[in-house]
mmCIF file with all atom_site columns, C-alpha atoms in Angstrom:
data_model
loop_
_atom_site.group_PDB
_atom_site.id
_atom_site.type_symbol
_atom_site.label_atom_id
_atom_site.label_alt_id
_atom_site.label_comp_id
_atom_site.label_asym_id
_atom_site.label_entity_id
_atom_site.label_seq_id
_atom_site.pdbx_PDB_ins_code
_atom_site.Cartn_x
_atom_site.Cartn_y
_atom_site.Cartn_z
_atom_site.occupancy
_atom_site.B_iso_or_equiv
_atom_site.pdbx_formal_charge
_atom_site.auth_seq_id
_atom_site.auth_comp_id
_atom_site.auth_asym_id
_atom_site.auth_atom_id
_atom_site.pdbx_PDB_model_num
ATOM 1   C CA . MET A 1 1   ? 38.711 44.871 -31.068 1.00 0.00 ? 1   MET A CA 1
ATOM 2   C CA . THR A 1 2   ? 39.161 46.033 -34.981 1.00 0.00 ? 2   THR A CA 1
ATOM 3   C CA . ALA A 1 3   ? 37.007 45.728 -37.786 1.00 0.00 ? 3   ALA A CA 1
ATOM 4   C CA . THR A 1 4   ? 39.847 43.456 -39.207 1.00 0.00 ? 4   THR A CA 1
ATOM 5   C CA . LEU A 1 5   ? 39.990 41.167 -36.775 1.00 0.00 ? 5   LEU A CA 1
ATOM 6   C CA . LEU A 1 6   ? 36.443 40.624 -36.531 1.00 0.00 ? 6   LEU A CA 1
ATOM 7   C CA . ALA A 1 7   ? 35.762 40.425 -40.122 1.00 0.00 ? 7   ALA A CA 1
ATOM 8   C CA . ALA A 1 8   ? 39.187 37.692 -40.129 1.00 0.00 ? 8   ALA A CA 1
ATOM 9   C CA . LEU A 1 9   ? 36.882 35.339 -37.652 1.00 0.00 ? 9   LEU A CA 1
ATOM 10  C CA . ALA A 1 10  ? 33.807 35.880 -39.543 1.00 0.00 ? 10  ALA A CA 1
ATOM 11  C CA . GLY A 1 11  ? 35.145 34.236 -42.599 1.00 0.00 ? 11  GLY A CA 1
ATOM 12  C CA . LEU A 1 12  ? 37.232 31.796 -40.430 1.00 0.00 ? 12  LEU A CA 1
ATOM 13  C CA . ALA A 1 13  ? 33.850 30.406 -38.496 1.00 0.00 ? 13  ALA A CA 1
ATOM 14  C CA . LEU A 1 14  ? 32.122 30.448 -42.432 1.00 0.00 ? 14  LEU A CA 1
ATOM 15  C CA . VAL A 1 15  ? 35.023 28.217 -43.108 1.00 0.00 ? 15  VAL A CA 1
ATOM 16  C CA . ASP A 1 16  ? 34.533 25.852 -40.669 1.00 0.00 ? 16  ASP A CA 1
ATOM 17  C CA . SER A 1 17  ? 30.860 25.788 -41.013 1.00 0.00 ? 17  SER A CA 1
ATOM 18  C CA . THR A 1 18  ? 31.440 23.339 -44.175 1.00 0.00 ? 18  THR A CA 1
ATOM 19  C CA . SER A 1 19  ? 33.069 21.114 -42.254 1.00 0.00 ? 19  SER A CA 1
ATOM 20  C CA . LEU A 1 20  ? 31.668 17.151 -41.404 1.00 0.00 ? 20  LEU A CA 1
ATOM 21  C CA . GLY A 1 21  ? 30.126 17.932 -38.572 1.00 0.00 ? 21  GLY A CA 1
ATOM 22  C CA . THR A 1 22  ? 28.876 21.438 -38.988 1.00 0.00 ? 22  THR A CA 1
ATOM 23  C CA . LEU A 1 23  ? 27.285 21.389 -42.383 1.00 0.00 ? 23  LEU A CA 1
ATOM 24  C CA . VAL A 1 24  ? 26.969 17.040 -43.826 1.00 0.00 ? 24  VAL A CA 1
ATOM 25  C CA . VAL A 1 25  ? 25.865 15.727 -40.874 1.00 0.00 ? 25  VAL A CA 1
ATOM 26  C CA . PRO A 1 26  ? 22.851 18.572 -41.055 1.00 0.00 ? 26  PRO A CA 1
ATOM 27  C CA . LEU A 1 27  ? 21.750 17.584 -44.051 1.00 0.00 ? 27  LEU A CA 1
ATOM 28  C CA . TRP A 1 28  ? 21.702 13.316 -43.230 1.00 0.00 ? 28  TRP A CA 1
ATOM 29  C CA . PHE A 1 29  ? 19.417 14.823 -40.508 1.00 0.00 ? 29  PHE A CA 1
ATOM 30  C CA . LEU A 1 30  ? 17.107 16.990 -42.950 1.00 0.00 ? 30  LEU A CA 1
ATOM 31  C CA . LEU A 1 31  ? 17.676 13.929 -46.300 1.00 0.00 ? 31  LEU A CA 1
ATOM 32  C CA . ALA A 1 32  ? 16.765 11.281 -43.839 1.00 0.00 ? 32  ALA A CA 1
ATOM 33  C CA . PRO A 1 33  ? 14.052 9.222  -45.272 1.00 0.00 ? 33  PRO A CA 1
ATOM 34  C CA . GLY A 1 34  ? 10.653 10.357 -43.151 1.00 0.00 ? 34  GLY A CA 1
ATOM 35  C CA . ARG A 1 35  ? 9.818  14.104 -41.527 1.00 0.00 ? 35  ARG A CA 1
ATOM 36  C CA . PRO A 1 36  ? 12.445 16.199 -41.184 1.00 0.00 ? 36  PRO A CA 1
ATOM 37  C CA . ARG A 1 37  ? 14.299 15.340 -38.065 1.00 0.00 ? 37  ARG A CA 1
ATOM 38  C CA . VAL A 1 38  ? 14.748 19.480 -37.266 1.00 0.00 ? 38  VAL A CA 1
ATOM 39  C CA . GLY A 1 39  ? 14.122 18.966 -33.160 1.00 0.00 ? 39  GLY A CA 1
ATOM 40  C CA . ARG A 1 40  ? 17.231 16.458 -33.048 1.00 0.00 ? 40  ARG A CA 1
ATOM 41  C CA . LEU A 1 41  ? 19.085 17.972 -35.794 1.00 0.00 ? 41  LEU A CA 1
ATOM 42  C CA . ALA A 1 42  ? 18.051 21.678 -33.564 1.00 0.00 ? 42  ALA A CA 1
ATOM 43  C CA . GLY A 1 43  ? 19.234 20.020 -30.303 1.00 0.00 ? 43  GLY A CA 1
ATOM 44  C CA . TYR A 1 44  ? 22.361 18.625 -32.409 1.00 0.00 ? 44  TYR A CA 1
ATOM 45  C CA . LEU A 1 45  ? 23.534 21.480 -33.610 1.00 0.00 ? 45  LEU A CA 1
ATOM 46  C CA . ALA A 1 46  ? 22.789 23.500 -30.159 1.00 0.00 ? 46  ALA A CA 1
ATOM 47  C CA . VAL A 1 47  ? 25.934 21.088 -28.482 1.00 0.00 ? 47  VAL A CA 1
ATOM 48  C CA . LEU A 1 48  ? 27.940 20.879 -31.196 1.00 0.00 ? 48  LEU A CA 1
ATOM 49  C CA . ALA A 1 49  ? 28.455 24.865 -30.749 1.00 0.00 ? 49  ALA A CA 1
ATOM 50  C CA . SER A 1 50  ? 28.512 24.156 -27.095 1.00 0.00 ? 50  SER A CA 1
ATOM 51  C CA . PHE A 1 51  ? 30.892 21.696 -27.446 1.00 0.00 ? 51  PHE A CA 1
ATOM 52  C CA . TYR A 1 52  ? 33.073 24.420 -28.970 1.00 0.00 ? 52  TYR A CA 1
ATOM 53  C CA . ALA A 1 53  ? 32.825 27.393 -27.338 1.00 0.00 ? 53  ALA A CA 1
ATOM 54  C CA . VAL A 1 54  ? 33.401 25.531 -23.967 1.00 0.00 ? 54  VAL A CA 1
ATOM 55  C CA . VAL A 1 55  ? 36.929 23.837 -25.377 1.00 0.00 ? 55  VAL A CA 1
ATOM 56  C CA . GLY A 1 56  ? 37.843 27.461 -27.249 1.00 0.00 ? 56  GLY A CA 1
ATOM 57  C CA . MET A 1 57  ? 37.797 28.753 -24.230 1.00 0.00 ? 57  MET A CA 1
ATOM 58  C CA . ALA A 1 58  ? 40.086 26.691 -22.923 1.00 0.00 ? 58  ALA A CA 1
ATOM 59  C CA . LEU A 1 59  ? 42.215 26.478 -25.532 1.00 0.00 ? 59  LEU A CA 1
ATOM 60  C CA . TRP A 1 60  ? 41.975 30.588 -25.557 1.00 0.00 ? 60  TRP A CA 1
ATOM 61  C CA . SER A 1 61  ? 42.883 30.506 -20.919 1.00 0.00 ? 61  SER A CA 1
ATOM 62  C CA . LEU A 1 62  ? 45.637 27.901 -21.855 1.00 0.00 ? 62  LEU A CA 1
ATOM 63  C CA . ALA A 1 63  ? 47.767 29.678 -24.420 1.00 0.00 ? 63  ALA A CA 1
ATOM 64  C CA . ARG A 1 64  ? 47.172 33.386 -22.636 1.00 0.00 ? 64  ARG A CA 1
ATOM 65  C CA . LEU A 1 65  ? 49.668 31.285 -19.238 1.00 0.00 ? 65  LEU A CA 1
ATOM 66  C CA . GLY A 1 66  ? 52.372 29.902 -21.783 1.00 0.00 ? 66  GLY A CA 1
ATOM 67  C CA . VAL A 1 67  ? 52.164 32.895 -23.582 1.00 0.00 ? 67  VAL A CA 1
ATOM 68  C CA . THR A 1 68  ? 52.127 35.137 -19.675 1.00 0.00 ? 68  THR A CA 1
ATOM 69  C CA . VAL A 1 69  ? 54.100 32.648 -18.043 1.00 0.00 ? 69  VAL A CA 1
ATOM 70  C CA . ALA A 1 70  ? 56.335 30.661 -20.278 1.00 0.00 ? 70  ALA A CA 1
ATOM 71  C CA . SER A 1 71  ? 56.791 32.075 -23.227 1.00 0.00 ? 71  SER A CA 1
ATOM 72  C CA . GLY A 1 72  ? 60.044 30.058 -23.414 1.00 0.00 ? 72  GLY A CA 1
ATOM 73  C CA . TRP A 1 73  ? 59.785 26.440 -23.271 1.00 0.00 ? 73  TRP A CA 1
ATOM 74  C CA . VAL A 1 74  ? 58.181 26.229 -26.297 1.00 0.00 ? 74  VAL A CA 1
ATOM 75  C CA . ASP A 1 75  ? 62.161 26.158 -27.383 1.00 0.00 ? 75  ASP A CA 1
ATOM 76  C CA . HIS A 1 76  ? 63.169 22.991 -25.368 1.00 0.00 ? 76  HIS A CA 1
ATOM 77  C CA . PRO A 1 77  ? 64.768 20.832 -26.897 1.00 0.00 ? 77  PRO A CA 1
ATOM 78  C CA . ALA A 1 78  ? 62.247 18.007 -24.871 1.00 0.00 ? 78  ALA A CA 1
ATOM 79  C CA . VAL A 1 79  ? 59.397 19.880 -26.197 1.00 0.00 ? 79  VAL A CA 1
ATOM 80  C CA . ARG A 1 80  ? 61.021 20.180 -29.802 1.00 0.00 ? 80  ARG A CA 1
ATOM 81  C CA . GLY A 1 81  ? 61.987 16.424 -30.042 1.00 0.00 ? 81  GLY A CA 1
ATOM 82  C CA . ALA A 1 82  ? 58.105 15.596 -29.228 1.00 0.00 ? 82  ALA A CA 1
ATOM 83  C CA . GLN A 1 83  ? 56.678 18.076 -31.465 1.00 0.00 ? 83  GLN A CA 1
ATOM 84  C CA . LEU A 1 84  ? 59.087 16.450 -34.351 1.00 0.00 ? 84  LEU A CA 1
ATOM 85  C CA . VAL A 1 85  ? 57.116 13.349 -33.412 1.00 0.00 ? 85  VAL A CA 1
ATOM 86  C CA . LEU A 1 86  ? 53.883 14.344 -33.007 1.00 0.00 ? 86  LEU A CA 1
ATOM 87  C CA . GLY A 1 87  ? 54.463 15.704 -36.571 1.00 0.00 ? 87  GLY A CA 1
ATOM 88  C CA . LEU A 1 88  ? 56.086 12.818 -37.995 1.00 0.00 ? 88  LEU A CA 1
ATOM 89  C CA . ALA A 1 89  ? 53.239 10.524 -36.630 1.00 0.00 ? 89  ALA A CA 1
ATOM 90  C CA . LEU A 1 90  ? 49.825 13.134 -38.009 1.00 0.00 ? 90  LEU A CA 1
ATOM 91  C CA . PHE A 1 91  ? 51.445 13.239 -41.416 1.00 0.00 ? 91  PHE A CA 1
ATOM 92  C CA . ALA A 1 92  ? 51.495 9.291  -41.488 1.00 0.00 ? 92  ALA A CA 1
ATOM 93  C CA . TRP A 1 93  ? 48.141 9.420  -40.358 1.00 0.00 ? 93  TRP A CA 1
ATOM 94  C CA . SER A 1 94  ? 46.653 11.817 -43.173 1.00 0.00 ? 94  SER A CA 1
ATOM 95  C CA . PHE A 1 95  ? 47.684 8.520  -45.398 1.00 0.00 ? 95  PHE A CA 1
ATOM 96  C CA . ARG A 1 96  ? 44.655 6.467  -44.346 1.00 0.00 ? 96  ARG A CA 1
ATOM 97  C CA . PHE A 1 97  ? 41.941 9.151  -45.575 1.00 0.00 ? 97  PHE A CA 1
ATOM 98  C CA . ASP A 1 98  ? 42.286 8.101  -49.130 1.00 0.00 ? 98  ASP A CA 1
ATOM 99  C CA . SER A 1 99  ? 39.238 8.631  -51.292 1.00 0.00 ? 99  SER A CA 1
ATOM 100 C CA . ARG A 1 100 ? 39.977 5.453  -53.547 1.00 0.00 ? 100 ARG A CA 1
ATOM 101 C CA . ARG A 1 101 ? 39.229 3.075  -50.798 1.00 0.00 ? 101 ARG A CA 1
ATOM 102 C CA . GLY A 1 102 ? 35.951 5.001  -50.461 1.00 0.00 ? 102 GLY A CA 1
ATOM 103 C CA . SER A 1 103 ? 34.894 7.084  -47.432 1.00 0.00 ? 103 SER A CA 1
ATOM 104 C CA . ASN A 1 104 ? 34.399 4.969  -44.433 1.00 0.00 ? 104 ASN A CA 1
ATOM 105 C CA . ASP A 1 105 ? 34.865 7.543  -42.105 1.00 0.00 ? 105 ASP A CA 1
ATOM 106 C CA . VAL A 1 106 ? 31.713 8.824  -43.140 1.00 0.00 ? 106 VAL A CA 1
ATOM 107 C CA . ALA A 1 107 ? 29.940 6.129  -44.308 1.00 0.00 ? 107 ALA A CA 1
ATOM 108 C CA . ARG A 1 108 ? 29.671 5.178  -40.693 1.00 0.00 ? 108 ARG A CA 1
ATOM 109 C CA . TRP A 1 109 ? 28.182 9.059  -39.927 1.00 0.00 ? 109 TRP A CA 1
ATOM 110 C CA . ARG A 1 110 ? 25.489 8.456  -41.909 1.00 0.00 ? 110 ARG A CA 1
ATOM 111 C CA . GLU A 1 111 ? 24.014 5.142  -40.839 1.00 0.00 ? 111 GLU A CA 1
ATOM 112 C CA . ARG A 1 112 ? 24.563 6.757  -36.894 1.00 0.00 ? 112 ARG A CA 1
ATOM 113 C CA . VAL A 1 113 ? 22.630 9.456  -37.855 1.00 0.00 ? 113 VAL A CA 1
ATOM 114 C CA . THR A 1 114 ? 20.059 7.818  -40.472 1.00 0.00 ? 114 THR A CA 1
ATOM 115 C CA . THR A 1 115 ? 19.296 5.134  -38.670 1.00 0.00 ? 115 THR A CA 1
ATOM 116 C CA . SER A 1 116 ? 20.191 5.002  -34.968 1.00 0.00 ? 116 SER A CA 1
ATOM 117 C CA . GLY A 1 117 ? 18.101 6.361  -32.202 1.00 0.00 ? 117 GLY A CA 1
ATOM 118 C CA . ALA A 1 118 ? 21.118 7.515  -29.756 1.00 0.00 ? 118 ALA A CA 1
ATOM 119 C CA . GLY A 1 119 ? 20.832 10.624 -28.313 1.00 0.00 ? 119 GLY A CA 1
ATOM 120 C CA . VAL A 1 120 ? 22.352 13.436 -30.419 1.00 0.00 ? 120 VAL A CA 1
ATOM 121 C CA . VAL A 1 121 ? 24.196 15.114 -27.673 1.00 0.00 ? 121 VAL A CA 1
ATOM 122 C CA . GLY A 1 122 ? 26.554 11.941 -28.157 1.00 0.00 ? 122 GLY A CA 1
ATOM 123 C CA . LEU A 1 123 ? 26.533 12.535 -31.359 1.00 0.00 ? 123 LEU A CA 1
ATOM 124 C CA . ALA A 1 124 ? 27.694 15.888 -31.015 1.00 0.00 ? 124 ALA A CA 1
ATOM 125 C CA . LEU A 1 125 ? 30.017 15.632 -28.875 1.00 0.00 ? 125 LEU A CA 1
ATOM 126 C CA . VAL A 1 126 ? 31.508 12.157 -30.534 1.00 0.00 ? 126 VAL A CA 1
ATOM 127 C CA . ALA A 1 127 ? 31.756 14.761 -33.997 1.00 0.00 ? 127 ALA A CA 1
ATOM 128 C CA . GLY A 1 128 ? 33.636 17.924 -31.802 1.00 0.00 ? 128 GLY A CA 1
ATOM 129 C CA . LEU A 1 129 ? 36.476 15.648 -30.563 1.00 0.00 ? 129 LEU A CA 1
ATOM 130 C CA . SER A 1 130 ? 36.257 13.442 -34.035 1.00 0.00 ? 130 SER A CA 1
ATOM 131 C CA . GLU A 1 131 ? 37.281 16.668 -35.985 1.00 0.00 ? 131 GLU A CA 1
ATOM 132 C CA . LEU A 1 132 ? 38.278 19.223 -33.560 1.00 0.00 ? 132 LEU A CA 1
ATOM 133 C CA . ALA A 1 133 ? 42.180 18.744 -33.991 1.00 0.00 ? 133 ALA A CA 1
ATOM 134 C CA . THR A 1 134 ? 41.387 19.539 -38.110 1.00 0.00 ? 134 THR A CA 1
ATOM 135 C CA . MET A 1 135 ? 39.473 23.040 -37.507 1.00 0.00 ? 135 MET A CA 1
ATOM 136 C CA . LEU A 1 136 ? 42.326 25.166 -38.162 1.00 0.00 ? 136 LEU A CA 1
ATOM 137 C CA . PRO A 1 137 ? 40.702 27.860 -38.922 1.00 0.00 ? 137 PRO A CA 1
ATOM 138 C CA . TYR A 1 138 ? 38.668 27.814 -35.184 1.00 0.00 ? 138 TYR A CA 1
ATOM 139 C CA . LEU A 1 139 ? 42.412 27.327 -33.941 1.00 0.00 ? 139 LEU A CA 1
ATOM 140 C CA . GLY A 1 140 ? 43.864 29.659 -36.139 1.00 0.00 ? 140 GLY A CA 1
ATOM 141 C CA . ALA A 1 141 ? 40.973 32.390 -34.590 1.00 0.00 ? 141 ALA A CA 1
ATOM 142 C CA . ILE A 1 142 ? 42.088 31.723 -31.195 1.00 0.00 ? 142 ILE A CA 1
ATOM 143 C CA . GLY A 1 143 ? 45.350 32.537 -31.585 1.00 0.00 ? 143 GLY A CA 1
ATOM 144 C CA . LEU A 1 144 ? 44.556 35.830 -33.206 1.00 0.00 ? 144 LEU A CA 1
ATOM 145 C CA . LEU A 1 145 ? 42.549 36.324 -29.758 1.00 0.00 ? 145 LEU A CA 1
ATOM 146 C CA . VAL A 1 146 ? 45.289 35.732 -27.999 1.00 0.00 ? 146 VAL A CA 1
ATOM 147 C CA . SER A 1 147 ? 47.683 37.884 -30.246 1.00 0.00 ? 147 SER A CA 1
ATOM 148 C CA . ALA A 1 148 ? 44.973 40.942 -29.914 1.00 0.00 ? 148 ALA A CA 1
ATOM 149 C CA . GLY A 1 149 ? 45.119 40.344 -26.454 1.00 0.00 ? 149 GLY A CA 1
ATOM 150 C CA . VAL A 1 150 ? 41.579 40.957 -25.344 1.00 0.00 ? 150 VAL A CA 1
ATOM 151 C CA . SER A 1 151 ? 40.148 39.848 -21.830 1.00 0.00 ? 151 SER A CA 1
ATOM 152 C CA . ALA A 1 152 ? 38.601 36.875 -20.821 1.00 0.00 ? 152 ALA A CA 1
ATOM 153 C CA . PRO A 1 153 ? 34.814 38.676 -21.072 1.00 0.00 ? 153 PRO A CA 1
ATOM 154 C CA . THR A 1 154 ? 35.391 39.792 -25.164 1.00 0.00 ? 154 THR A CA 1
ATOM 155 C CA . ALA A 1 155 ? 37.114 36.501 -25.525 1.00 0.00 ? 155 ALA A CA 1
ATOM 156 C CA . ALA A 1 156 ? 33.742 34.872 -24.250 1.00 0.00 ? 156 ALA A CA 1
ATOM 157 C CA . VAL A 1 157 ? 31.618 36.295 -26.077 1.00 0.00 ? 157 VAL A CA 1
ATOM 158 C CA . THR A 1 158 ? 33.431 36.014 -29.613 1.00 0.00 ? 158 THR A CA 1
ATOM 159 C CA . LEU A 1 159 ? 34.124 32.623 -29.587 1.00 0.00 ? 159 LEU A CA 1
ATOM 160 C CA . VAL A 1 160 ? 30.133 31.560 -29.077 1.00 0.00 ? 160 VAL A CA 1
ATOM 161 C CA . ALA A 1 161 ? 29.151 34.603 -31.544 1.00 0.00 ? 161 ALA A CA 1
ATOM 162 C CA . TYR A 1 162 ? 32.327 32.874 -33.507 1.00 0.00 ? 162 TYR A CA 1
ATOM 163 C CA . CYS A 1 163 ? 30.238 29.247 -32.847 1.00 0.00 ? 163 CYS A CA 1
ATOM 164 C CA . LEU A 1 164 ? 26.936 30.622 -34.033 1.00 0.00 ? 164 LEU A CA 1
ATOM 165 C CA . VAL A 1 165 ? 28.404 31.460 -37.154 1.00 0.00 ? 165 VAL A CA 1
ATOM 166 C CA . MET A 1 166 ? 29.808 28.237 -37.201 1.00 0.00 ? 166 MET A CA 1
ATOM 167 C CA . ILE A 1 167 ? 26.215 26.218 -37.574 1.00 0.00 ? 167 ILE A CA 1
ATOM 168 C CA . ALA A 1 168 ? 24.275 29.608 -39.230 1.00 0.00 ? 168 ALA A CA 1
ATOM 169 C CA . PRO A 1 169 ? 24.408 27.463 -42.582 1.00 0.00 ? 169 PRO A CA 1
ATOM 170 C CA . ALA A 1 170 ? 23.068 25.058 -41.495 1.00 0.00 ? 170 ALA A CA 1
ATOM 171 C CA . ALA A 1 171 ? 20.399 26.326 -39.461 1.00 0.00 ? 171 ALA A CA 1
ATOM 172 C CA . ALA A 1 172 ? 19.705 28.278 -42.484 1.00 0.00 ? 172 ALA A CA 1
ATOM 173 C CA . ILE A 1 173 ? 18.990 25.706 -44.270 1.00 0.00 ? 173 ILE A CA 1
ATOM 174 C CA . THR A 1 174 ? 16.770 23.641 -41.881 1.00 0.00 ? 174 THR A CA 1
ATOM 175 C CA . GLY A 1 175 ? 14.779 26.482 -42.491 1.00 0.00 ? 175 GLY A CA 1
ATOM 176 C CA . ALA A 1 176 ? 14.404 26.566 -46.247 1.00 0.00 ? 176 ALA A CA 1
ATOM 177 C CA . ARG A 1 177 ? 13.760 23.580 -45.813 1.00 0.00 ? 177 ARG A CA 1
ATOM 178 C CA . LEU A 1 178 ? 11.328 23.789 -43.469 1.00 0.00 ? 178 LEU A CA 1
ATOM 179 C CA . ALA A 1 179 ? 9.797  26.721 -46.023 1.00 0.00 ? 179 ALA A CA 1
ATOM 180 C CA . VAL A 1 180 ? 10.062 25.185 -49.488 1.00 0.00 ? 180 VAL A CA 1
ATOM 181 C CA . GLY A 1 181 ? 9.717  21.183 -48.426 1.00 0.00 ? 181 GLY A CA 1
ATOM 182 C CA . GLN A 1 182 ? 11.126 18.491 -50.217 1.00 0.00 ? 182 GLN A CA 1
ATOM 183 C CA . ARG A 1 183 ? 11.237 20.747 -53.607 1.00 0.00 ? 183 ARG A CA 1
ATOM 184 C CA . LEU A 1 184 ? 14.768 21.449 -52.005 1.00 0.00 ? 184 LEU A CA 1
ATOM 185 C CA . ASP A 1 185 ? 16.071 17.810 -51.788 1.00 0.00 ? 185 ASP A CA 1
ATOM 186 C CA . GLY A 1 186 ? 17.353 17.579 -54.937 1.00 0.00 ? 186 GLY A CA 1
ATOM 187 C CA . PRO A 1 187 ? 19.603 20.527 -54.298 1.00 0.00 ? 187 PRO A CA 1
ATOM 188 C CA . LEU A 1 188 ? 21.042 19.265 -50.781 1.00 0.00 ? 188 LEU A CA 1
ATOM 189 C CA . THR A 1 189 ? 21.273 15.709 -51.934 1.00 0.00 ? 189 THR A CA 1
ATOM 190 C CA . ARG A 1 190 ? 23.678 16.600 -54.680 1.00 0.00 ? 190 ARG A CA 1
ATOM 191 C CA . ILE A 1 191 ? 25.407 19.230 -52.341 1.00 0.00 ? 191 ILE A CA 1
ATOM 192 C CA . ASP A 1 192 ? 25.637 16.265 -49.599 1.00 0.00 ? 192 ASP A CA 1
ATOM 193 C CA . ARG A 1 193 ? 27.207 14.105 -52.025 1.00 0.00 ? 193 ARG A CA 1
ATOM 194 C CA . VAL A 1 194 ? 30.127 16.004 -53.239 1.00 0.00 ? 194 VAL A CA 1
ATOM 195 C CA . LEU A 1 195 ? 30.811 17.220 -49.503 1.00 0.00 ? 195 LEU A CA 1
ATOM 196 C CA . SER A 1 196 ? 31.093 13.592 -48.675 1.00 0.00 ? 196 SER A CA 1
ATOM 197 C CA . ALA A 1 197 ? 32.808 11.937 -51.212 1.00 0.00 ? 197 ALA A CA 1
ATOM 198 C CA . ARG A 1 198 ? 35.594 14.724 -50.586 1.00 0.00 ? 198 ARG A CA 1
ATOM 199 C CA . ALA A 1 199 ? 34.705 14.704 -46.944 1.00 0.00 ? 199 ALA A CA 1
ATOM 200 C CA . ASP A 1 200 ? 37.915 12.414 -46.283 1.00 0.00 ? 200 ASP A CA 1
ATOM 201 C CA . THR A 1 201 ? 39.715 13.683 -49.059 1.00 0.00 ? 201 THR A CA 1
ATOM 202 C CA . VAL A 1 202 ? 39.612 17.045 -47.215 1.00 0.00 ? 202 VAL A CA 1
ATOM 203 C CA . VAL A 1 203 ? 40.461 16.008 -43.859 1.00 0.00 ? 203 VAL A CA 1
ATOM 204 C CA . GLY A 1 204 ? 43.694 13.813 -44.883 1.00 0.00 ? 204 GLY A CA 1
ATOM 205 C CA . TRP A 1 205 ? 45.055 16.986 -46.564 1.00 0.00 ? 205 TRP A CA 1
ATOM 206 C CA . VAL A 1 206 ? 44.325 19.129 -43.222 1.00 0.00 ? 206 VAL A CA 1
ATOM 207 C CA . VAL A 1 207 ? 46.078 16.239 -40.518 1.00 0.00 ? 207 VAL A CA 1
ATOM 208 C CA . GLY A 1 208 ? 48.747 15.580 -43.448 1.00 0.00 ? 208 GLY A CA 1
ATOM 209 C CA . ILE A 1 209 ? 49.166 19.608 -43.814 1.00 0.00 ? 209 ILE A CA 1
ATOM 210 C CA . VAL A 1 210 ? 49.307 20.347 -39.399 1.00 0.00 ? 210 VAL A CA 1
ATOM 211 C CA . GLY A 1 211 ? 52.126 16.810 -38.859 1.00 0.00 ? 211 GLY A CA 1
ATOM 212 C CA . PHE A 1 212 ? 54.720 18.674 -42.211 1.00 0.00 ? 212 PHE A CA 1
ATOM 213 C CA . VAL A 1 213 ? 54.125 21.667 -40.136 1.00 0.00 ? 213 VAL A CA 1
ATOM 214 C CA . LEU A 1 214 ? 55.008 20.977 -37.050 1.00 0.00 ? 214 LEU A CA 1
ATOM 215 C CA . ALA A 1 215 ? 57.435 18.875 -37.963 1.00 0.00 ? 215 ALA A CA 1
ATOM 216 C CA . ALA A 1 216 ? 59.297 21.097 -40.513 1.00 0.00 ? 216 ALA A CA 1
ATOM 217 C CA . SER A 1 217 ? 59.167 23.955 -37.264 1.00 0.00 ? 217 SER A CA 1
ATOM 218 C CA . ALA A 1 218 ? 60.469 21.596 -34.632 1.00 0.00 ? 218 ALA A CA 1
ATOM 219 C CA . ALA A 1 219 ? 63.173 20.071 -36.714 1.00 0.00 ? 219 ALA A CA 1
ATOM 220 C CA . ASN A 1 220 ? 64.212 23.733 -38.112 1.00 0.00 ? 220 ASN A CA 1
ATOM 221 C CA . ALA A 1 221 ? 64.695 24.313 -34.466 1.00 0.00 ? 221 ALA A CA 1
ATOM 222 C CA . LEU A 1 222 ? 66.482 21.402 -33.480 1.00 0.00 ? 222 LEU A CA 1
ATOM 223 C CA . PHE A 1 223 ? 68.493 20.918 -36.684 1.00 0.00 ? 223 PHE A CA 1
ATOM 224 C CA . PHE A 1 224 ? 69.293 24.212 -37.777 1.00 0.00 ? 224 PHE A CA 1
ATOM 225 C CA . SER A 1 225 ? 68.752 27.183 -35.573 1.00 0.00 ? 225 SER A CA 1
#
């Protein structure tokens, strides 16, 4: 693996570290009334990182299989048609993320984190599943590993490292909160307010862009090639 590839992967991981599940939810753990729930937060981050590492390895394996065994199947009209439908559906779905209506999804997440006694495993898995389709940097990182032709052990180690970098900012903020105490609550609250207010809008834009790209690619292959 080249230094350029490693730098690109690190940059993508840092972009992923600012999502709702990897940064905003951890802030809610720290800002909940009472003492910071460090144990729950550590468990949440561990499960979330493990989930993405396992899913990433599965996607890498499937992508390698597609590249080596069935490289031409994606151009079949039926596959392109399904891609077109999926792209249009994602583009239409993106309009439900309307910041003017209020961030209902974000509000539900906050209530679950701050008031529910549910296990962190379920919370982390739900967070991972809900955001997986919109984590374009992670999918891009998997694509880079496939293109680089790395071995399975190298891919596994790299994806684990990627996921550790992805949760590193949340872990660093947690350490700072424990070291400084409540004096950090003001800045954290302001960061949380900005990220929470924009979370639905950002997700909507990402979903819309993915849908548009998929639909445009399929339409070009079906009607203009």
